[in-house]
XYZ file of N, CA and C in Angstrom:
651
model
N 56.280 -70.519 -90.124
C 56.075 -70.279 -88.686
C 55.474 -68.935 -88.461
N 55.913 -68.135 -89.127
C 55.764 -66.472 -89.053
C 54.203 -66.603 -89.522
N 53.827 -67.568 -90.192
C 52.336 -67.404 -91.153
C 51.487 -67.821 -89.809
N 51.907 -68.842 -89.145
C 50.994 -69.685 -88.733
C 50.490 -68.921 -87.307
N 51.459 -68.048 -87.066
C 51.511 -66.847 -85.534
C 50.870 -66.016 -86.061
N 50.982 -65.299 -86.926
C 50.285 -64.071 -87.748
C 48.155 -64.783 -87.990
N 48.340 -66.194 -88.468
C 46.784 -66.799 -88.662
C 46.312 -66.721 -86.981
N 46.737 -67.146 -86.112
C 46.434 -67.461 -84.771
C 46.206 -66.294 -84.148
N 46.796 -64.946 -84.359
C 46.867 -63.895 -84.006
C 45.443 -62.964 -84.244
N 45.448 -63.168 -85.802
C 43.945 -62.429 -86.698
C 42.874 -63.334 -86.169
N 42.885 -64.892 -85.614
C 41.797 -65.463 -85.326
C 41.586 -65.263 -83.757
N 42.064 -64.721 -83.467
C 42.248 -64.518 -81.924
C 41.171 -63.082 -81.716
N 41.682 -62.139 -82.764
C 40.842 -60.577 -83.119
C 39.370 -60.927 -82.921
N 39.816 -61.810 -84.524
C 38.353 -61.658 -84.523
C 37.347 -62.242 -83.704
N 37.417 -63.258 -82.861
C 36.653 -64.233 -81.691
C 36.580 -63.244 -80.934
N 37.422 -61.843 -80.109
C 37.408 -60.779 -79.417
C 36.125 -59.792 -79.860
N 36.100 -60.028 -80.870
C 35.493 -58.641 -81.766
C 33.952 -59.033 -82.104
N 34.165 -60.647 -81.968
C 32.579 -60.951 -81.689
C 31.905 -60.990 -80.676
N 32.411 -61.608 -79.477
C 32.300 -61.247 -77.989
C 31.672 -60.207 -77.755
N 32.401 -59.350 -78.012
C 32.020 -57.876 -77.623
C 31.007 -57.135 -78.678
N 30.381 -57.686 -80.015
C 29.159 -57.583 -80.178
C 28.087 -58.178 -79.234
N 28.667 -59.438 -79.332
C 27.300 -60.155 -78.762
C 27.003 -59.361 -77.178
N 28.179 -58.928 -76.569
C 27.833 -58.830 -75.132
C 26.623 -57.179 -75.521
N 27.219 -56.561 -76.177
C 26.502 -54.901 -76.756
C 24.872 -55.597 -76.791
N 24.985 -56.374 -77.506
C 23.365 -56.976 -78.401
C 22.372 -57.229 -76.772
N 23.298 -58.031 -76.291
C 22.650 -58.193 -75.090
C 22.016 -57.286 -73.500
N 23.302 -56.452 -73.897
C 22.724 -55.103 -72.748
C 21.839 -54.494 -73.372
N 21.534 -54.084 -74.860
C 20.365 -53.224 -75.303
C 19.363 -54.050 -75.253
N 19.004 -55.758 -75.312
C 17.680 -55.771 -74.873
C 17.160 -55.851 -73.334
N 18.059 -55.714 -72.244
C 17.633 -55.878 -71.232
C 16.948 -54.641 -70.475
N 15.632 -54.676 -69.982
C 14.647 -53.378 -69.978
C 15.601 -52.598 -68.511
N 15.520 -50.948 -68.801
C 15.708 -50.081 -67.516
C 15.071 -50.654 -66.606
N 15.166 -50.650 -65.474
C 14.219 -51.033 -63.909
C 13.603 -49.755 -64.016
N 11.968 -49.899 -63.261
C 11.510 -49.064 -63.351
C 12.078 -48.081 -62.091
N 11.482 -46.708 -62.115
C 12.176 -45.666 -61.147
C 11.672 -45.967 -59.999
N 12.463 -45.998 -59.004
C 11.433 -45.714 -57.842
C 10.958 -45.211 -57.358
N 9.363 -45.472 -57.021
C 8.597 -44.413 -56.405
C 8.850 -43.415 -55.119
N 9.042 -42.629 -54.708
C 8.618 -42.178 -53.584
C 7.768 -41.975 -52.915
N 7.761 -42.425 -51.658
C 6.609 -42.957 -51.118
C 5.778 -41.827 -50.991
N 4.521 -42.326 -50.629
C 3.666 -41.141 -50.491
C 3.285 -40.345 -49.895
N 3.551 -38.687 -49.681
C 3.631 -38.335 -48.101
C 2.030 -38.545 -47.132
N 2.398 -38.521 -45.976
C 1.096 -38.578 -45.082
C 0.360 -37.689 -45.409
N -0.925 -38.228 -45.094
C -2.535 -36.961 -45.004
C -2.036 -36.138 -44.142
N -1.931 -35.333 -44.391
C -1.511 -34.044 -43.202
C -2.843 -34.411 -41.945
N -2.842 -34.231 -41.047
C -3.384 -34.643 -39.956
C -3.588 -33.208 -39.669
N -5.737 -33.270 -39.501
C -5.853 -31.875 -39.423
C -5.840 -31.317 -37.676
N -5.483 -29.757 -37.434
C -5.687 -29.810 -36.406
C -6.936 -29.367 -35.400
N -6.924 -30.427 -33.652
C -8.407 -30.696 -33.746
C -9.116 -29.109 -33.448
N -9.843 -29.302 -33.468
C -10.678 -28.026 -33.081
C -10.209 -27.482 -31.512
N -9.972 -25.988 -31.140
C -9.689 -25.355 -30.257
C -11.096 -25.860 -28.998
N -10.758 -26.260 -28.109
C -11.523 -26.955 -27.015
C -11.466 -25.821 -25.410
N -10.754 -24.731 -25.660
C -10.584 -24.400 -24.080
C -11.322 -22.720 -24.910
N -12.384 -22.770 -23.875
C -13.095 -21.422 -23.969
C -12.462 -20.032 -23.618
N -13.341 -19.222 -24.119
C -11.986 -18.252 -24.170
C -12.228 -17.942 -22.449
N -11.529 -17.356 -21.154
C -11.533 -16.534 -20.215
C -12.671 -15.650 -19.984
N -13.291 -15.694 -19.141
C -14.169 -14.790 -18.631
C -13.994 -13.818 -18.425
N -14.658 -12.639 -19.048
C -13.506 -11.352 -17.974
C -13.904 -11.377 -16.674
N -13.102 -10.411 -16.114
C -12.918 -10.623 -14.384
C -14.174 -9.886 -13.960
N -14.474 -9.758 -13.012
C -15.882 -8.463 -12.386
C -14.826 -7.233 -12.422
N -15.397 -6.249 -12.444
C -15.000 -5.104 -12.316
C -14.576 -4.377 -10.904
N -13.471 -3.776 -10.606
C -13.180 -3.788 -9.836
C -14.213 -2.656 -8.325
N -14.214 -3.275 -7.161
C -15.252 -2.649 -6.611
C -14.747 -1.375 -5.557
N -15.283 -0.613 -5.322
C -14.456 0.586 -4.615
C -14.550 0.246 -3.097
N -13.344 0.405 -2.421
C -13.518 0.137 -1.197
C -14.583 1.206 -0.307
N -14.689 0.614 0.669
C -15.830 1.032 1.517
C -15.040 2.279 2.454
N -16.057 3.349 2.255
C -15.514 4.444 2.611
C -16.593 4.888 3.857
N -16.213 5.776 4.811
C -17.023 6.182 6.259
C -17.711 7.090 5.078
N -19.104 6.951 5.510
C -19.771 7.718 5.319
C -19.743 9.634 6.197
N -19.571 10.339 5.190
C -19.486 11.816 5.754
C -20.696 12.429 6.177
N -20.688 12.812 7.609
C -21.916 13.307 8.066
C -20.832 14.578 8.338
N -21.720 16.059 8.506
C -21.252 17.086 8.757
C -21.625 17.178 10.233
N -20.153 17.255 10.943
C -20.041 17.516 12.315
C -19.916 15.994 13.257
N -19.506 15.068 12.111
C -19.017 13.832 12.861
C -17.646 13.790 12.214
N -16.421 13.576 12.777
C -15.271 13.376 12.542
C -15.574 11.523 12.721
N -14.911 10.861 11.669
C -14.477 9.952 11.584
C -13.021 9.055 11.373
N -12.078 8.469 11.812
C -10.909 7.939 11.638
C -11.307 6.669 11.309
N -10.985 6.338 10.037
C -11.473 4.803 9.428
C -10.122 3.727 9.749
N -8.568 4.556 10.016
C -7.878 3.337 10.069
C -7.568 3.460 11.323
N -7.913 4.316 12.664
C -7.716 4.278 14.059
C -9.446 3.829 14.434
N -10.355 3.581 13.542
C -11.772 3.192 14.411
C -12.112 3.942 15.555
N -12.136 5.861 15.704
C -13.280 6.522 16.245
C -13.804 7.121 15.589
N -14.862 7.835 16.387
C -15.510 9.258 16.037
C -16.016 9.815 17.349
N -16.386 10.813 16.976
C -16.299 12.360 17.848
C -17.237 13.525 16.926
N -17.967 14.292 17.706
C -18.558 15.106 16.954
C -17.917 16.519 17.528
N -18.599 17.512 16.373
C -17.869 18.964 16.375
C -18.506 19.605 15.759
N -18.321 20.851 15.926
C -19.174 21.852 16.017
C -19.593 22.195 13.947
N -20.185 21.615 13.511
C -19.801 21.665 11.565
C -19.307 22.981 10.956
N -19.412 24.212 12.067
C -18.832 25.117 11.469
C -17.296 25.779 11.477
N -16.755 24.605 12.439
C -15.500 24.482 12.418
C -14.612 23.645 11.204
N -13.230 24.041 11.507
C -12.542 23.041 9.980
C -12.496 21.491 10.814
N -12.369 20.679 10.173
C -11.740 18.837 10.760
C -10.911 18.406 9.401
N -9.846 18.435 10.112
C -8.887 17.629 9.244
C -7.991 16.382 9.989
N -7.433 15.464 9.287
C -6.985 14.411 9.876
C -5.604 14.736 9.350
N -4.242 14.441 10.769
C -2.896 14.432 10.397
C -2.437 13.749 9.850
N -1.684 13.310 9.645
C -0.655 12.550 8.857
C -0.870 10.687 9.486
N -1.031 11.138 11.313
C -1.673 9.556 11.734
C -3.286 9.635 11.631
N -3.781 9.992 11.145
C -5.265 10.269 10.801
C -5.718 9.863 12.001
N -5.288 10.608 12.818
C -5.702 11.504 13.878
C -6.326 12.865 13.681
N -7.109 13.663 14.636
C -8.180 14.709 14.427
C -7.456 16.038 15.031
N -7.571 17.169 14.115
C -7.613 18.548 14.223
C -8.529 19.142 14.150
N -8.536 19.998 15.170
C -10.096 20.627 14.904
C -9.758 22.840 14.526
N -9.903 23.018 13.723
C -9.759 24.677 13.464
C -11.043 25.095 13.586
N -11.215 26.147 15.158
C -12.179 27.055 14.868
C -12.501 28.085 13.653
N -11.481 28.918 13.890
C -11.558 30.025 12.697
C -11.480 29.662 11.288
N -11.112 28.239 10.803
C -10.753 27.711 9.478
C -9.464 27.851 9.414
N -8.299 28.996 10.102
C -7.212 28.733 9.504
C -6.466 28.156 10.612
N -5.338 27.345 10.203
C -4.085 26.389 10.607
C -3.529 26.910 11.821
N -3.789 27.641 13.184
C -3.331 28.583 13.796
C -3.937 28.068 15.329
N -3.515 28.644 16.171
C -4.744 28.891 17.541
C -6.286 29.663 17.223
N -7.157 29.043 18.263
C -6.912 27.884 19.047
C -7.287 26.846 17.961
N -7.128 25.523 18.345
C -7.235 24.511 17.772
C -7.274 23.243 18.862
N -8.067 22.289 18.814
C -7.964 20.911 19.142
C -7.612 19.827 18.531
N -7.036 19.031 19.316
C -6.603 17.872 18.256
C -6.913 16.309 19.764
N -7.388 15.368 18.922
C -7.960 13.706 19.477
C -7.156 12.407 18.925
N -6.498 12.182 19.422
C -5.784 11.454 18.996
C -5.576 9.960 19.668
N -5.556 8.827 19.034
C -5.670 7.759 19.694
C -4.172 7.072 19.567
N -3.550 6.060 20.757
C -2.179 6.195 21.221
C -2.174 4.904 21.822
N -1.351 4.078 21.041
C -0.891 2.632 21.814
C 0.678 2.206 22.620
N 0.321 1.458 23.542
C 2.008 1.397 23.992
C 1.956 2.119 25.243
N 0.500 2.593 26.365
C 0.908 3.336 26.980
C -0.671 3.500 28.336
N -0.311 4.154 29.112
C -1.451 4.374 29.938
C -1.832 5.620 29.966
N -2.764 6.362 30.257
C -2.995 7.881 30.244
C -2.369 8.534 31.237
N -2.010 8.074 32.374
C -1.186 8.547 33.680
C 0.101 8.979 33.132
N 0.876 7.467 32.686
C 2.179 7.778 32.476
C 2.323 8.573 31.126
N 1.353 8.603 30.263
C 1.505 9.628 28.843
C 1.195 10.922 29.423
N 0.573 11.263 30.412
C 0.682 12.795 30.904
C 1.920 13.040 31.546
N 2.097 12.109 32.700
C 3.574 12.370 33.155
C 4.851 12.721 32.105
N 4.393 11.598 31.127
C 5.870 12.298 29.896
C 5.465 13.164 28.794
N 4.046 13.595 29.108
C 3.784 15.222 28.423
C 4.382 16.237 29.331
N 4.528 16.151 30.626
C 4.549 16.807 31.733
C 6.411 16.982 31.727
N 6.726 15.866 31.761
C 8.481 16.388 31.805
C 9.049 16.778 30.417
N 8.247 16.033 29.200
C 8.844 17.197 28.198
C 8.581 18.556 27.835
N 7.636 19.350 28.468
C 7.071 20.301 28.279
C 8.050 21.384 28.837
N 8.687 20.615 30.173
C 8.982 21.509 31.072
C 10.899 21.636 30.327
N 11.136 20.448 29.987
C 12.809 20.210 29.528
C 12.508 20.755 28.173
N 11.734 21.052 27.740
C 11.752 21.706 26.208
C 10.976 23.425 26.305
N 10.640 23.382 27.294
C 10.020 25.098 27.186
C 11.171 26.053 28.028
N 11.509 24.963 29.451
C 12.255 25.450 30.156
C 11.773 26.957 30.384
N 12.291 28.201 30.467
C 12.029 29.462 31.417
C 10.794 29.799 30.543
N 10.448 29.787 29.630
C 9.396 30.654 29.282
C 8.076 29.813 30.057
N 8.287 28.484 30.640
C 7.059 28.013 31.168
C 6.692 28.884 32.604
N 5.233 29.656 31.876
C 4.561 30.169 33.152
C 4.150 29.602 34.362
N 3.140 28.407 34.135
C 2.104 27.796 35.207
C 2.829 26.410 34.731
N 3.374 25.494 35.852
C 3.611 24.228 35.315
C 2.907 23.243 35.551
N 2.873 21.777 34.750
C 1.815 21.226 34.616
C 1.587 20.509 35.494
N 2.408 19.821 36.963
C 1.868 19.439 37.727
C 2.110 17.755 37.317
N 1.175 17.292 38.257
C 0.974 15.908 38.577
C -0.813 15.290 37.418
N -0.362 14.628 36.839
C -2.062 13.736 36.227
C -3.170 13.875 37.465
N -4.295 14.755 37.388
C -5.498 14.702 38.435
C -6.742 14.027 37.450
N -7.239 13.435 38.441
C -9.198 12.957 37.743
C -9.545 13.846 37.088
N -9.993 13.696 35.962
C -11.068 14.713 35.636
C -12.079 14.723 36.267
N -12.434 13.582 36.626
C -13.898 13.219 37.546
C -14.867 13.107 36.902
N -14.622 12.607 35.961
C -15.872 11.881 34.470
C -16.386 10.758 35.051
N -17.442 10.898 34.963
C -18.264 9.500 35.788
C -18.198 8.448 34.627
N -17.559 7.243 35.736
C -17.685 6.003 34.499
C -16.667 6.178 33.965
N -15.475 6.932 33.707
C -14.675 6.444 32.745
C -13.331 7.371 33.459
N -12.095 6.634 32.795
C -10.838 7.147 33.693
C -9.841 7.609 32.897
N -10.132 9.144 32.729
C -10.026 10.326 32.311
C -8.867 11.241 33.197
N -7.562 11.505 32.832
C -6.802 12.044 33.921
C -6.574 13.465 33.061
N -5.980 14.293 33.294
C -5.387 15.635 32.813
C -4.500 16.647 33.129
N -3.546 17.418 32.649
C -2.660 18.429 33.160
C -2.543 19.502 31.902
N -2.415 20.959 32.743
C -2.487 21.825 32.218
C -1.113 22.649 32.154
N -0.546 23.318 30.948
C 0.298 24.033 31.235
C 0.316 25.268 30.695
N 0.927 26.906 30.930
C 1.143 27.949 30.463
C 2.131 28.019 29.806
N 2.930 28.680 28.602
C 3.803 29.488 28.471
C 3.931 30.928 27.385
N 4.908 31.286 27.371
C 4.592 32.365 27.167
C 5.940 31.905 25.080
N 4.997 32.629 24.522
C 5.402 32.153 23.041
C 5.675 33.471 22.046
N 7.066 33.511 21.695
C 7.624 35.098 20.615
C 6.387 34.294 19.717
N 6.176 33.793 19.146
C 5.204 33.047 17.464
C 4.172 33.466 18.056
N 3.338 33.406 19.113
C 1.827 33.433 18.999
C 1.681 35.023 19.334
N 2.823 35.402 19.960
C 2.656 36.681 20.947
C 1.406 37.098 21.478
N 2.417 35.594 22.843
C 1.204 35.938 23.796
C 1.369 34.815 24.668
N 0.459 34.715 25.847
C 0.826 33.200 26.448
C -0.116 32.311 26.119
N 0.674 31.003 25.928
C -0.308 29.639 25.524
C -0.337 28.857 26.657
N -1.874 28.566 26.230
C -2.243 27.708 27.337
C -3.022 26.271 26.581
N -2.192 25.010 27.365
C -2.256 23.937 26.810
C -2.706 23.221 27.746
N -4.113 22.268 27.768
C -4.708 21.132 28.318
C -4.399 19.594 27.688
N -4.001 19.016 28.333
C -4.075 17.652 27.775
C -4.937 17.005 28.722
N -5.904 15.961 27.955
C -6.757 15.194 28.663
C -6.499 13.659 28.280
N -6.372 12.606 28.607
C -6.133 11.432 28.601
C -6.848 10.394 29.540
N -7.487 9.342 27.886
C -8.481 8.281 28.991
C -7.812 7.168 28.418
N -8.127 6.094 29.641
C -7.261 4.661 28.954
C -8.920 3.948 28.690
N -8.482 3.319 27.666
C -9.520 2.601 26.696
C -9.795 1.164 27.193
N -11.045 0.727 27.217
C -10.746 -1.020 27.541
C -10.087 -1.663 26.348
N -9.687 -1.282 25.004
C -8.839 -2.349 24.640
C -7.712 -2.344 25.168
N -7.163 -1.297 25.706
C -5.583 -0.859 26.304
C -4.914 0.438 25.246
N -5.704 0.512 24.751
C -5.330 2.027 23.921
C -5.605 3.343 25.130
N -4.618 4.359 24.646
C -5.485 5.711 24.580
C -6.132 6.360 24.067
N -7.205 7.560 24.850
C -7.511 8.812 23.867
C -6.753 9.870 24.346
N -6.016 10.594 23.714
C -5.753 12.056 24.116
C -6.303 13.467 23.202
N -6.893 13.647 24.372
C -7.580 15.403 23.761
C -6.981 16.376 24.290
N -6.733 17.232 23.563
C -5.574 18.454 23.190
C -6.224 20.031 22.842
N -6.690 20.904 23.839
C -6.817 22.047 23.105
C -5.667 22.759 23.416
N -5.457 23.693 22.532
C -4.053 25.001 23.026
C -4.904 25.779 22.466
N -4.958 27.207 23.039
C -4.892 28.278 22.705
C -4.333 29.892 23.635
N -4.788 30.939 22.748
C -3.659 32.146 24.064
C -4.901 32.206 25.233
N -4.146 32.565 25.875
C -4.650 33.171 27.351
C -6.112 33.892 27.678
N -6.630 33.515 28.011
C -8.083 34.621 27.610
C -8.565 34.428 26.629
N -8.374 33.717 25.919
C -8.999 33.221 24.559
C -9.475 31.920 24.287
N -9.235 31.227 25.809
C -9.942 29.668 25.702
C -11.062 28.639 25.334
N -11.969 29.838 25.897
C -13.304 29.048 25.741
C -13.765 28.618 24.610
N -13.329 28.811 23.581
C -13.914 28.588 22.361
C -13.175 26.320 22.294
N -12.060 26.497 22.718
C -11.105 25.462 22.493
C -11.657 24.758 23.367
N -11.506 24.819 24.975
C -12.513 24.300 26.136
C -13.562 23.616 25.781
N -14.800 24.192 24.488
C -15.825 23.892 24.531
C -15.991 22.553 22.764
N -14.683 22.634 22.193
C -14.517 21.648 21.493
C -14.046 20.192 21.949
N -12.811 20.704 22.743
C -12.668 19.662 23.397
C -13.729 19.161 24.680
N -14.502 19.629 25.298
C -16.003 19.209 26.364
C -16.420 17.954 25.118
N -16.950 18.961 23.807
C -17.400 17.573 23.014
C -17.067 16.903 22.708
N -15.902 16.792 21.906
C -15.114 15.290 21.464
C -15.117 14.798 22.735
N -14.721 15.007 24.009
C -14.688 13.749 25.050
C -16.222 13.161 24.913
N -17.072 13.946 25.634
C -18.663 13.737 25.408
C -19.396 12.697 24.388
N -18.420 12.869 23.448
C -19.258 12.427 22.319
C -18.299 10.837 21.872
N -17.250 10.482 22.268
C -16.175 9.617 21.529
C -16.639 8.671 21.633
N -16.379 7.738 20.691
C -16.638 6.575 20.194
C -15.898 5.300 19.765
N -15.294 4.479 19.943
C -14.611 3.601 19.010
C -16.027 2.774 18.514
N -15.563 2.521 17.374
C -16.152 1.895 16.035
C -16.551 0.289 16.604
């Protein structure tokens, strides 16, 4: 019995032991698969040609238009007058580029000044030259300025008031004209000489011209 378990046992091996050749025999002839390819990358796709031209340059920039300077014409380019004056006097424009006029060249008496003024009539802008003169000079005012009279300018409606006072700074008394015309757009002009006492005519005869001569643009 022991023989016949022990034969059945060794024949059992060996049928195992062939198996497993034959299966060996058989995986070595069966071929690797080939690798797989990776695919092929795209043609790079070229890029197209630049199509937008380059920018033009711009024109160059142009200088604004400036009043031409004549000697002995005052011009105001952003109030639109002019007025002429004597060229051997100074002309400078204030801060509202409005007109100063310096005889002697320096910053002082006498002097004129033209100035153009919206918001108002020439009557009532003398009247409230007229009461501040008097509430701000108070006693030192010599000659007071009165009521707005005609100048009596033919053709055009021109009013004016004059006042004195007496000034520690100028030492001496000042004497101040204001002249005021109402404009057909509804603007004013006001012309302004001051100077001392006895010393007018020079101021008198600047302001004669700027009225004489004024202009809007």
């Amino acid at each position: 019995m022991n023989k016949t378990v022990k034969y059945i046992v060794t024949a059992l091996v060996l049928l195992l032991a062939a198996v497993m050749l034959l299966s060996l025999a058989a995986c070595g002839k069966e071929e690797a698969p080939a690798p797989t390819e990776a695919p092929a990358a795209p043609a790079a796709t070229e890029a197209p040609a630049a199509q937008t031209a380059a920018p033009a340059e711009e024109p160059a920039a142009q200088p604004s238009a400036q009043p031409e300077k004549v000697e002995g014409l005052f011009v105001s380019a952003s109030k639109g007058f002019r007025f002429e004056y004597d060229p051997n006097y100074i002309a400078v424009a204030n801060p509202a580029d409005n007109a100063m006029i310096y005889p002697t060249g320096d910053v002082e008496l006498p002097f004129c000044s033209v100035s153009l003024i919206s918001g108002s009539s020439a009557v009532d802008y003398l009247k409230e030259m007229s009461a501040a003169a008097q509430e701000e000079l108070g006693d030192a005012i010599k000659s007071q300025p009165g009521e707005p009279a005609d100048a009596g300018v033919e053709g055009r409606q021109i009013y004016f008031i004059s006042f004195s006072y007496d000034s520690f700074e100028a030492e001496g008394t000042v004497v101040c004209s204001y002249y005021a015309e109402d404009l057909p757009g509804g603007d004013i002009v006001v012309y302004n000489a001051t100077a001392l006492e006895g010393d007018t005519a020079v101021a008198d005869g600047i302001l004669k011209t700027a009225i004489d001569t004024f202009a809007m643009d």
